[in-house]
């Protein structure tokens, strides 16, 4: 069964890893957000692509959630010593990824090709596609003004209320080669339990992608990142609240109504199955917490079962 996952970082990476484990011979295609991309110390950093890539390579630091295992920070210490702002933590090994990516981009190689060669070098079988090769940058409107995404997320630790989001450059962005075909030509299209506003929306907002999701013949399945009224991690719950949505799997379902066929919600949210069904979804209630590889694979297998369901 061919699978395409629309993904941000951690939520997308965990589920994509599940599919890779569940079908070793049929690795998933991941269409990944680039709105979080940033330049640090002159280097192009793609946090969501790297989280997916490192997780699928078995190299992600699972305790921290991002970056490589067994990191050291000698370069960051030196950068600080030389007067650089080092609030964005970059490990020594991780920096090698950003050096290579930046070098290739400067030679004029598109991000999608750079990503494919980095993933291949790390032994990742899955196809990793940035949603676009063009620059798209998420800007966050807060009571303290408009912040660049990493300023909001990392430097200020997503403490500011989010009043609105802009994906700078998205209107002119073209989907990267293969993205639209990956959405329309798959058996199962999965919206990962990624942040709906920060990760999924910039993917859908890339011209052509939302229409491809609407017109695909694939079964479309979304997994709620909100479990028991809280985000498993990160600011999804706060953002639902400040933007006036229900802070629940029902609030998430409303965002995907008309775009997705099946909402997958956690056992903790079984009571919301009725109201979500009323929105026109098929609803699956299951354990959606993907701690380790076993939990990821289990959830992925359950989703694969939906591809052929009537
Ligand atoms: P980021 O880019 O690293 O912030 O990651 P994503 O946007 O891909 O995913 C963040 C979202 O994933 C958060 O809203 C979490 O609630 C959700 N999430 C993370 N792990 C899990 C999990 O095991 N199960 C579910 N249902 N959601 C998860
Ligand atoms: Ca992210």
Short mmCIF file of C-alpha atoms and ligand atoms in Angstrom, two decimals:
data_model
loop_
_atom_site.label_atom_id
_atom_site.label_comp_id
_atom_site.label_asym_id
_atom_site.label_seq_id
_atom_site.Cartn_x
_atom_site.Cartn_y
_atom_site.Cartn_z
CA UNK A 1 0.00 0.00 0.00
CA UNK A 2 1.57 3.31 -1.02
CA UNK A 3 1.48 5.97 1.68
CA UNK A 4 2.05 9.71 1.58
CA UNK A 5 2.36 11.58 4.87
CA UNK A 6 1.92 15.35 5.19
CA UNK A 7 4.31 16.15 7.99
CA UNK A 8 5.91 18.71 10.24
CA UNK A 9 8.62 17.60 12.64
CA UNK A 10 8.12 15.26 15.57
CA UNK A 11 4.48 14.20 15.01
CA UNK A 12 5.15 13.59 11.33
CA UNK A 13 8.46 11.85 11.96
CA UNK A 14 7.02 9.40 14.48
CA UNK A 15 4.17 8.35 12.22
CA UNK A 16 6.37 8.15 9.12
CA UNK A 17 8.72 5.94 11.12
CA UNK A 18 5.72 3.73 11.94
CA UNK A 19 4.93 3.29 8.25
CA UNK A 20 8.57 2.56 7.46
CA UNK A 21 8.54 -0.18 10.13
CA UNK A 22 5.13 -1.55 9.12
CA UNK A 23 6.00 -1.90 5.43
CA UNK A 24 9.78 -2.25 5.12
CA UNK A 25 9.51 -2.87 1.38
CA UNK A 26 7.25 0.11 0.70
CA UNK A 27 8.72 3.13 2.41
CA UNK A 28 6.39 6.14 2.75
CA UNK A 29 6.68 9.45 0.95
CA UNK A 30 6.79 12.41 3.33
CA UNK A 31 5.77 15.90 2.18
CA UNK A 32 7.37 18.13 4.76
CA UNK A 33 6.86 21.69 5.99
CA UNK A 34 9.63 24.21 5.30
CA UNK A 35 8.05 27.22 7.02
CA UNK A 36 10.33 26.62 10.03
CA UNK A 37 13.48 26.84 7.91
CA UNK A 38 15.95 29.45 9.03
CA UNK A 39 19.49 30.68 8.52
CA UNK A 40 21.85 30.39 11.50
CA UNK A 41 25.49 31.42 11.30
CA UNK A 42 25.06 31.59 7.54
CA UNK A 43 23.79 28.01 7.32
CA UNK A 44 20.42 26.88 5.99
CA UNK A 45 18.64 24.84 8.68
CA UNK A 46 15.52 22.79 7.84
CA UNK A 47 14.32 21.59 11.25
CA UNK A 48 11.27 19.61 10.14
CA UNK A 49 13.04 17.85 7.26
CA UNK A 50 15.89 16.98 9.59
CA UNK A 51 13.63 15.65 12.34
CA UNK A 52 11.93 13.35 9.83
CA UNK A 53 15.25 12.37 8.25
CA UNK A 54 17.05 11.67 11.52
CA UNK A 55 14.08 9.77 12.95
CA UNK A 56 13.80 7.54 9.88
CA UNK A 57 17.56 6.98 9.99
CA UNK A 58 17.29 5.92 13.64
CA UNK A 59 19.56 8.80 14.61
CA UNK A 60 17.11 11.20 16.29
CA UNK A 61 17.67 12.11 19.92
CA UNK A 62 14.42 10.66 21.26
CA UNK A 63 14.71 12.13 24.73
CA UNK A 64 15.04 15.68 23.51
CA UNK A 65 12.85 15.12 20.47
CA UNK A 66 15.14 16.78 17.91
CA UNK A 67 18.74 16.70 16.78
CA UNK A 68 21.11 13.75 16.58
CA UNK A 69 21.93 11.23 19.28
CA UNK A 70 25.28 11.46 20.99
CA UNK A 71 25.80 15.12 20.17
CA UNK A 72 28.56 17.42 21.35
CA UNK A 73 28.63 21.20 21.21
CA UNK A 74 32.23 22.22 20.64
CA UNK A 75 31.40 24.34 17.59
CA UNK A 76 28.51 26.11 19.33
CA UNK A 77 30.80 26.96 22.26
CA UNK A 78 33.34 28.44 19.87
CA UNK A 79 30.63 30.38 18.02
CA UNK A 80 29.49 31.90 21.33
CA UNK A 81 33.08 32.78 22.15
CA UNK A 82 33.30 34.58 18.82
CA UNK A 83 30.26 36.66 19.66
CA UNK A 84 27.52 34.75 17.82
CA UNK A 85 24.03 34.44 19.28
CA UNK A 86 23.71 30.75 20.13
CA UNK A 87 20.16 30.42 21.48
CA UNK A 88 19.39 28.07 18.56
CA UNK A 89 21.18 24.91 19.65
CA UNK A 90 23.10 23.15 16.89
CA UNK A 91 25.21 20.13 17.69
CA UNK A 92 28.53 19.37 16.03
CA UNK A 93 27.21 16.44 14.00
CA UNK A 94 24.00 18.25 13.10
CA UNK A 95 26.08 21.16 11.78
CA UNK A 96 27.58 18.88 9.14
CA UNK A 97 24.08 18.45 7.67
CA UNK A 98 23.60 22.20 7.51
CA UNK A 99 27.05 22.78 6.00
CA UNK A 100 26.37 20.31 3.19
CA UNK A 101 22.84 21.57 2.60
CA UNK A 102 24.04 25.17 2.42
CA UNK A 103 26.95 24.34 0.12
CA UNK A 104 24.70 22.50 -2.35
CA UNK A 105 22.00 25.19 -2.24
CA UNK A 106 24.65 27.79 -3.03
CA UNK A 107 25.71 25.77 -6.05
CA UNK A 108 22.12 26.10 -7.22
CA UNK A 109 20.90 22.60 -6.36
CA UNK A 110 17.22 22.73 -5.30
CA UNK A 111 16.33 21.85 -1.70
CA UNK A 112 14.41 18.75 -2.83
CA UNK A 113 17.52 17.30 -4.51
CA UNK A 114 19.77 18.21 -1.59
CA UNK A 115 17.29 16.54 0.77
CA UNK A 116 17.18 13.38 -1.34
CA UNK A 117 20.96 13.05 -1.33
CA UNK A 118 21.26 13.75 2.41
CA UNK A 119 18.57 11.15 3.13
CA UNK A 120 20.25 8.61 0.85
CA UNK A 121 23.58 9.20 2.56
CA UNK A 122 21.95 8.43 5.91
CA UNK A 123 20.35 5.25 4.58
CA UNK A 124 16.78 6.54 4.65
CA UNK A 125 14.57 4.53 2.30
CA UNK A 126 11.57 6.84 2.56
CA UNK A 127 11.13 9.62 0.03
CA UNK A 128 11.49 12.99 1.77
CA UNK A 129 10.07 15.92 -0.16
CA UNK A 130 10.13 19.48 1.03
CA UNK A 131 6.70 20.77 0.06
CA UNK A 132 8.45 23.45 -2.00
CA UNK A 133 11.94 24.38 -3.16
CA UNK A 134 10.99 28.05 -2.91
CA UNK A 135 11.52 30.08 0.27
CA UNK A 136 8.50 30.11 2.59
CA UNK A 137 8.92 31.56 6.06
CA UNK A 138 6.38 31.35 8.86
CA UNK A 139 5.82 34.64 10.69
CA UNK A 140 4.00 34.68 14.02
CA UNK A 141 1.84 37.64 15.06
CA UNK A 142 1.91 38.03 18.85
CA UNK A 143 1.03 40.80 21.35
CA UNK A 144 4.76 41.69 21.26
CA UNK A 145 4.78 42.10 17.50
CA UNK A 146 5.48 39.85 14.54
CA UNK A 147 8.21 37.30 15.17
CA UNK A 148 10.24 35.12 12.83
CA UNK A 149 9.24 31.53 13.50
CA UNK A 150 12.35 30.37 15.38
CA UNK A 151 12.36 33.61 17.37
CA UNK A 152 8.88 32.62 18.58
CA UNK A 153 9.43 28.88 18.89
CA UNK A 154 12.94 28.46 20.21
CA UNK A 155 14.20 31.79 21.52
CA UNK A 156 10.95 32.71 23.30
CA UNK A 157 9.95 29.05 23.82
CA UNK A 158 6.48 29.54 22.25
CA UNK A 159 5.37 31.51 25.31
CA UNK A 160 3.69 34.31 23.31
CA UNK A 161 0.02 34.16 22.45
CA UNK A 162 -0.36 33.52 18.74
CA UNK A 163 -2.77 36.03 17.19
CA UNK A 164 -2.17 35.04 13.60
CA UNK A 165 0.23 33.35 11.21
CA UNK A 166 1.62 34.32 7.82
CA UNK A 167 3.57 32.06 5.49
CA UNK A 168 5.74 34.61 3.81
CA UNK A 169 6.41 33.65 0.19
CA UNK A 170 3.82 30.87 0.01
CA UNK A 171 1.65 32.50 -2.66
CA UNK A 172 4.57 32.47 -5.10
CA UNK A 173 5.84 29.05 -4.06
CA UNK A 174 5.60 26.12 -6.45
CA UNK A 175 5.26 22.58 -5.13
CA UNK A 176 8.57 20.71 -5.31
CA UNK A 177 8.86 18.08 -8.07
CA UNK A 178 6.88 15.00 -7.09
CA UNK A 179 4.77 16.62 -4.39
CA UNK A 180 1.45 16.82 -6.23
CA UNK A 181 1.86 13.32 -7.71
CA UNK A 182 2.67 12.00 -4.24
CA UNK A 183 -0.64 13.40 -3.00
CA UNK A 184 -2.83 12.35 -5.92
CA UNK A 185 -1.14 9.05 -6.80
CA UNK A 186 -1.08 7.32 -3.43
CA UNK A 187 -3.31 4.68 -1.85
CA UNK A 188 -3.38 6.32 1.56
CA UNK A 189 -2.91 10.01 2.30
CA UNK A 190 -2.14 10.73 5.93
CA UNK A 191 -2.20 14.07 7.69
CA UNK A 192 0.24 13.39 10.52
CA UNK A 193 -0.55 14.45 14.09
CA UNK A 194 1.56 17.51 13.40
CA UNK A 195 0.72 21.02 14.52
CA UNK A 196 -2.28 21.98 12.32
CA UNK A 197 -1.32 25.66 12.20
CA UNK A 198 2.47 25.60 12.17
CA UNK A 199 3.16 22.40 10.24
CA UNK A 200 0.14 21.23 8.23
CA UNK A 201 -1.28 24.57 7.10
CA UNK A 202 1.93 25.78 5.38
CA UNK A 203 1.99 22.47 3.48
CA UNK A 204 -1.66 22.79 2.42
CA UNK A 205 -1.22 26.50 1.61
CA UNK A 206 1.47 25.78 -0.98
CA UNK A 207 -0.36 26.42 -4.27
CA UNK A 208 -1.77 23.22 -5.72
CA UNK A 209 -1.44 21.07 -2.61
CA UNK A 210 -4.88 21.67 -1.10
CA UNK A 211 -6.51 21.03 -4.48
CA UNK A 212 -4.48 17.84 -4.85
CA UNK A 213 -5.74 16.70 -1.44
CA UNK A 214 -9.30 17.51 -2.49
CA UNK A 215 -9.04 15.61 -5.78
CA UNK A 216 -6.99 12.56 -4.77
CA UNK A 217 -8.66 9.18 -4.96
CA UNK A 218 -6.66 8.06 -1.93
CA UNK A 219 -8.38 7.51 1.40
CA UNK A 220 -7.47 10.58 3.45
CA UNK A 221 -6.79 10.08 7.12
CA UNK A 222 -5.79 12.61 9.80
CA UNK A 223 -4.49 11.78 13.27
CA UNK A 224 -5.27 14.29 16.00
CA UNK A 225 -2.25 15.86 17.71
CA UNK A 226 -4.56 16.85 20.56
CA UNK A 227 -5.17 14.09 23.09
CA UNK A 228 -7.41 14.67 26.10
CA UNK A 229 -7.55 18.40 25.37
CA UNK A 230 -3.78 18.81 25.38
CA UNK A 231 -1.00 18.71 22.83
CA UNK A 232 1.29 15.73 23.26
CA UNK A 233 4.07 18.30 22.81
CA UNK A 234 4.43 21.92 21.74
CA UNK A 235 2.00 24.83 21.39
CA UNK A 236 -0.87 23.30 19.36
CA UNK A 237 -3.33 23.58 22.27
CA UNK A 238 -2.41 27.20 23.06
CA UNK A 239 -2.78 28.17 19.41
CA UNK A 240 -6.17 26.47 19.08
CA UNK A 241 -7.27 28.50 22.09
CA UNK A 242 -5.97 31.93 21.09
CA UNK A 243 -7.34 31.52 17.57
CA UNK A 244 -10.78 30.73 18.99
CA UNK A 245 -11.05 27.01 18.31
CA UNK A 246 -12.15 24.19 20.58
CA UNK A 247 -9.05 22.87 22.35
CA UNK A 248 -9.80 19.26 21.53
CA UNK A 249 -9.71 16.64 18.81
CA UNK A 250 -13.09 18.09 17.74
CA UNK A 251 -11.45 21.48 17.22
CA UNK A 252 -8.80 19.79 15.08
CA UNK A 253 -11.45 17.85 13.14
CA UNK A 254 -13.25 21.09 12.25
CA UNK A 255 -10.02 22.36 10.67
CA UNK A 256 -9.86 19.30 8.42
CA UNK A 257 -13.59 19.00 7.62
CA UNK A 258 -14.20 18.54 3.90
CA UNK A 259 -10.54 17.72 3.30
CA UNK A 260 -10.10 14.43 5.11
CA UNK A 261 -12.27 11.29 5.17
CA UNK A 262 -11.22 9.69 8.45
CA UNK A 263 -10.31 11.32 11.78
CA UNK A 264 -8.23 9.16 14.08
CA UNK A 265 -8.60 10.19 17.70
CA UNK A 266 -7.22 8.82 20.91
CA UNK A 267 -9.05 6.46 23.27
CA UNK A 268 -9.01 9.35 25.75
CA UNK A 269 -11.27 11.27 23.36
CA UNK A 270 -13.78 8.49 22.64
CA UNK A 271 -16.61 10.80 23.74
CA UNK A 272 -15.87 13.09 20.78
CA UNK A 273 -16.50 10.35 18.20
CA UNK A 274 -20.18 11.34 17.88
CA UNK A 275 -19.67 15.07 17.29
CA UNK A 276 -16.79 14.36 14.86
CA UNK A 277 -18.94 11.86 12.95
CA UNK A 278 -21.58 14.60 12.69
CA UNK A 279 -19.02 16.73 10.82
CA UNK A 280 -18.99 14.07 8.09
CA UNK A 281 -15.92 12.05 9.09
CA UNK A 282 -15.48 8.37 9.63
CA UNK A 283 -13.94 8.17 13.09
CA UNK A 284 -11.41 5.69 14.40
CA UNK A 285 -10.75 5.63 18.15
CA UNK A 286 -7.45 4.06 19.13
CA UNK A 287 -4.23 4.53 21.09
CA UNK A 288 -2.52 7.37 19.21
CA UNK A 289 0.42 7.90 21.58
CA UNK A 290 3.50 6.81 19.65
CA UNK A 291 6.13 6.42 22.34
CA UNK A 292 8.61 3.98 20.93
CA UNK A 293 8.94 2.14 17.62
CA UNK A 294 6.37 -0.50 18.62
CA UNK A 295 3.63 2.09 19.22
CA UNK A 296 4.44 3.85 15.95
CA UNK A 297 4.28 0.64 13.97
CA UNK A 298 1.03 -0.39 15.64
CA UNK A 299 -0.68 2.90 14.77
CA UNK A 300 0.67 2.79 11.21
CA UNK A 301 -0.69 -0.75 10.73
CA UNK A 302 -4.09 0.38 11.89
CA UNK A 303 -4.04 3.26 9.40
CA UNK A 304 -2.94 0.93 6.58
CA UNK A 305 -6.07 -1.08 7.29
CA UNK A 306 -8.13 2.01 6.45
CA UNK A 307 -6.74 2.30 2.92
CA UNK A 308 -8.87 -0.53 1.61
CA UNK A 309 -11.83 -0.11 3.97
CA UNK A 310 -15.14 0.64 2.22
P1 LIG B 1 7.35 19.87 15.32
O1 LIG B 1 7.50 20.49 13.96
O2 LIG B 1 8.57 19.13 15.77
O3 LIG B 1 6.77 20.78 16.33
O4 LIG B 1 6.33 18.70 15.14
P2 LIG B 1 4.96 18.49 14.42
O5 LIG B 1 4.25 19.73 14.06
O6 LIG B 1 5.13 17.45 13.38
O7 LIG B 1 4.23 17.76 15.59
C1 LIG B 1 3.89 18.43 16.78
C2 LIG B 1 2.57 17.87 17.23
O8 LIG B 1 2.71 16.44 17.29
C3 LIG B 1 2.18 18.34 18.59
O9 LIG B 1 0.99 19.08 18.46
C4 LIG B 1 1.95 17.04 19.37
O10 LIG B 1 0.76 17.09 20.11
C5 LIG B 1 1.88 15.98 18.30
N1 LIG B 1 2.42 14.69 18.69
C6 LIG B 1 3.71 14.41 18.99
N2 LIG B 1 3.83 13.10 19.31
C7 LIG B 1 2.59 12.56 19.21
C8 LIG B 1 2.06 11.26 19.43
O11 LIG B 1 2.76 10.31 19.80
N3 LIG B 1 0.71 11.09 19.22
C9 LIG B 1 -0.10 12.12 18.83
N4 LIG B 1 -1.41 11.88 18.64
N5 LIG B 1 0.37 13.36 18.63
C10 LIG B 1 1.69 13.57 18.81
CA1 LIG B 2 8.47 22.23 13.12
#
